[in-house]
Amino acid sequence: MSAKAANAISPARREDYAEWYQQVVKAADMAETSPVRGCMVIKPWGYSFWENIQRNMDAMFKATGHVNAYFPLFIPKSYLEKEAEHVEGFAKECAVVTHHRLEAGPDGGLVPAGELDEPLIVRPTSETIIGATYAKWVQSYRDLPILINQWGNVVRWELRTRLFLRTAEFLWQEGHTAHETSEEAWEETKRMLEVYREFVEDYLAIPVLTGLKTAGQRFPGAVETLCIEAMMQDRKALQSGTSHFLGQNFAKASGIIYQSREGREEHAWTTSWGFSTRMIGGAVMTHGDDDGMVMPPRLAPSQVVILPIFRSDEERAKSVEYAEGIAGALRKLRTVWGDPVSAIVDKRDVNAGEKGWEWVKKGIPLRVEVGPRDIEKDAVFVARRDRGAKEKYGQGREEFIASVPALLKEMQDGLFARALACRTANTRDIDGFEEFGRFFTPKNAEKPEIHGGFAMSHWCGGRDCEDRVTNELSVTIRCVPFDVEKSGGGNCIVCGKPSKGRVPFAKAY
Ligand SMILES: [Zn+2]
């Protein structure tokens, strides 16, 4: 009891969720704040998680016909200005480069010199620069479709930042496609949302709702934005990936014109879709517990850590050799998802208890202790990260090794089931505005983060009703589900006018 309390994350989730989150990211050694305000340093354990996200998602993009390319970090201001809604949406968070040189100043320091004729914007997203490039590439319908993805970084100047969730610079991928017809572009927009849904549910083990954003929540310049939305453990929503149908808006702004099959000049139809390091924060907030991070096994930087236990140099040599043997045998196995099992041996000369806790906090799925007595019995001592930190079981070595692929799958499925149960328990159909208000009003003023969760309520489709709940309760419509009519018709929670079906309302990150 006392050992656990000393090692657990402080504060606990229930005490202060926001601070708990920061402490988990720190304790798991995933990222830290940097000397540059608002920017983070992603540490090896966090970056390795991102690399696994990248590798698996990239394979899904390639399997759906996309290729990768790279476009400039800087965007001429005039490009951004070409699409009115787009520039309005991003203007407030642009980092602007105005000079290209430093010179000795009057006080001995360096001052910017060489003012640029046209300021450059550090990309907040790349629709305009990529659009200008596609305009050069596309002449005929034969040049379409273009199906390109870019892995890179973007900058959106944020004043209030939180590691992974909101930082001035973050890593992401952005897909940009151009098509001959509206139908094709729509198919692409939906296809990529489905890729995100599959990835977030099957790899990150986070259940999501899918649907369309309302007009007020759309990507600036898009005709429609499709999204996946997840519920975190504090019952707030996290937008977890978006796919935009841009219609001909950006093609017109950038001049992506092609000669059609009938010989006419037409504007292309474009899409864009993005997914970022923000979802690392989403994984922490969905799976983390009061002992630290819990990595979904399918994307964990390592799936098994083997901890040799020893008291003397002689024991050390034996334990390490035994541990290496187990790691080697595990690496020859494949997970049920087809990748080799990833196993590491932590040989550091650190107190065994302390070492064990470090791995608990990092969220590695399986911890295996091997000491002299286990070696004698040809056995191991196993702890699963989805169980209590002190819960361990002994098992024969061979038997354990053979069990690992199924065990990882069981843990992955268990994490998803737990997250889904949390969402289900905190989602409610609500029909009266008073009850709706109570649902989103914290019962305890000292813990404003504790509120109802997702309210499934009727909405007439009117902007005024949406704005009212946003202004009064800081609640937004997360999406209009694709199958909105399935929940049956009713009356708008705000104005009482007819509604086609229920939509999820929630507080959001
Ligand atoms: Zn209404």
PDB file of C-alpha atoms and ligand atoms in Angstrom, residues 458-466 491-499, ligand 1:
ATOM      1  CA  HIS A 458     -31.890  16.757 -30.690  1.00  0.00           C
ATOM      2  CA  TRP A 459     -30.768  19.739 -32.733  1.00  0.00           C
ATOM      3  CA  CYS A 460     -32.750  21.578 -35.394  1.00  0.00           C
ATOM      4  CA  GLY A 461     -29.674  22.317 -37.502  1.00  0.00           C
ATOM      5  CA  GLY A 462     -29.750  26.052 -36.660  1.00  0.00           C
ATOM      6  CA  ARG A 463     -26.580  27.996 -36.010  1.00  0.00           C
ATOM      7  CA  ASP A 464     -28.262  30.096 -33.283  1.00  0.00           C
ATOM      8  CA  CYS A 465     -29.102  27.036 -31.181  1.00  0.00           C
ATOM      9  CA  GLU A 466     -25.570  25.694 -31.566  1.00  0.00           C
ATOM     10  CA  ASN A 491     -37.447  18.384 -30.972  1.00  0.00           C
ATOM     11  CA  CYS A 492     -34.403  20.651 -30.753  1.00  0.00           C
ATOM     12  CA  ILE A 493     -33.029  20.827 -27.206  1.00  0.00           C
ATOM     13  CA  VAL A 494     -32.828  24.632 -27.491  1.00  0.00           C
ATOM     14  CA  CYS A 495     -35.697  25.918 -29.661  1.00  0.00           C
ATOM     15  CA  GLY A 496     -38.052  22.931 -29.860  1.00  0.00           C
ATOM     16  CA  LYS A 497     -38.199  22.869 -33.668  1.00  0.00           C
ATOM     17  CA  PRO A 498     -38.195  19.442 -35.360  1.00  0.00           C
ATOM     18  CA  SER A 499     -34.934  17.500 -35.552  1.00  0.00           C
TER      19      SER A 499
HETATM   20 ZN    ZN B   1     -32.955  24.710 -32.553  1.00  0.00          ZN
END
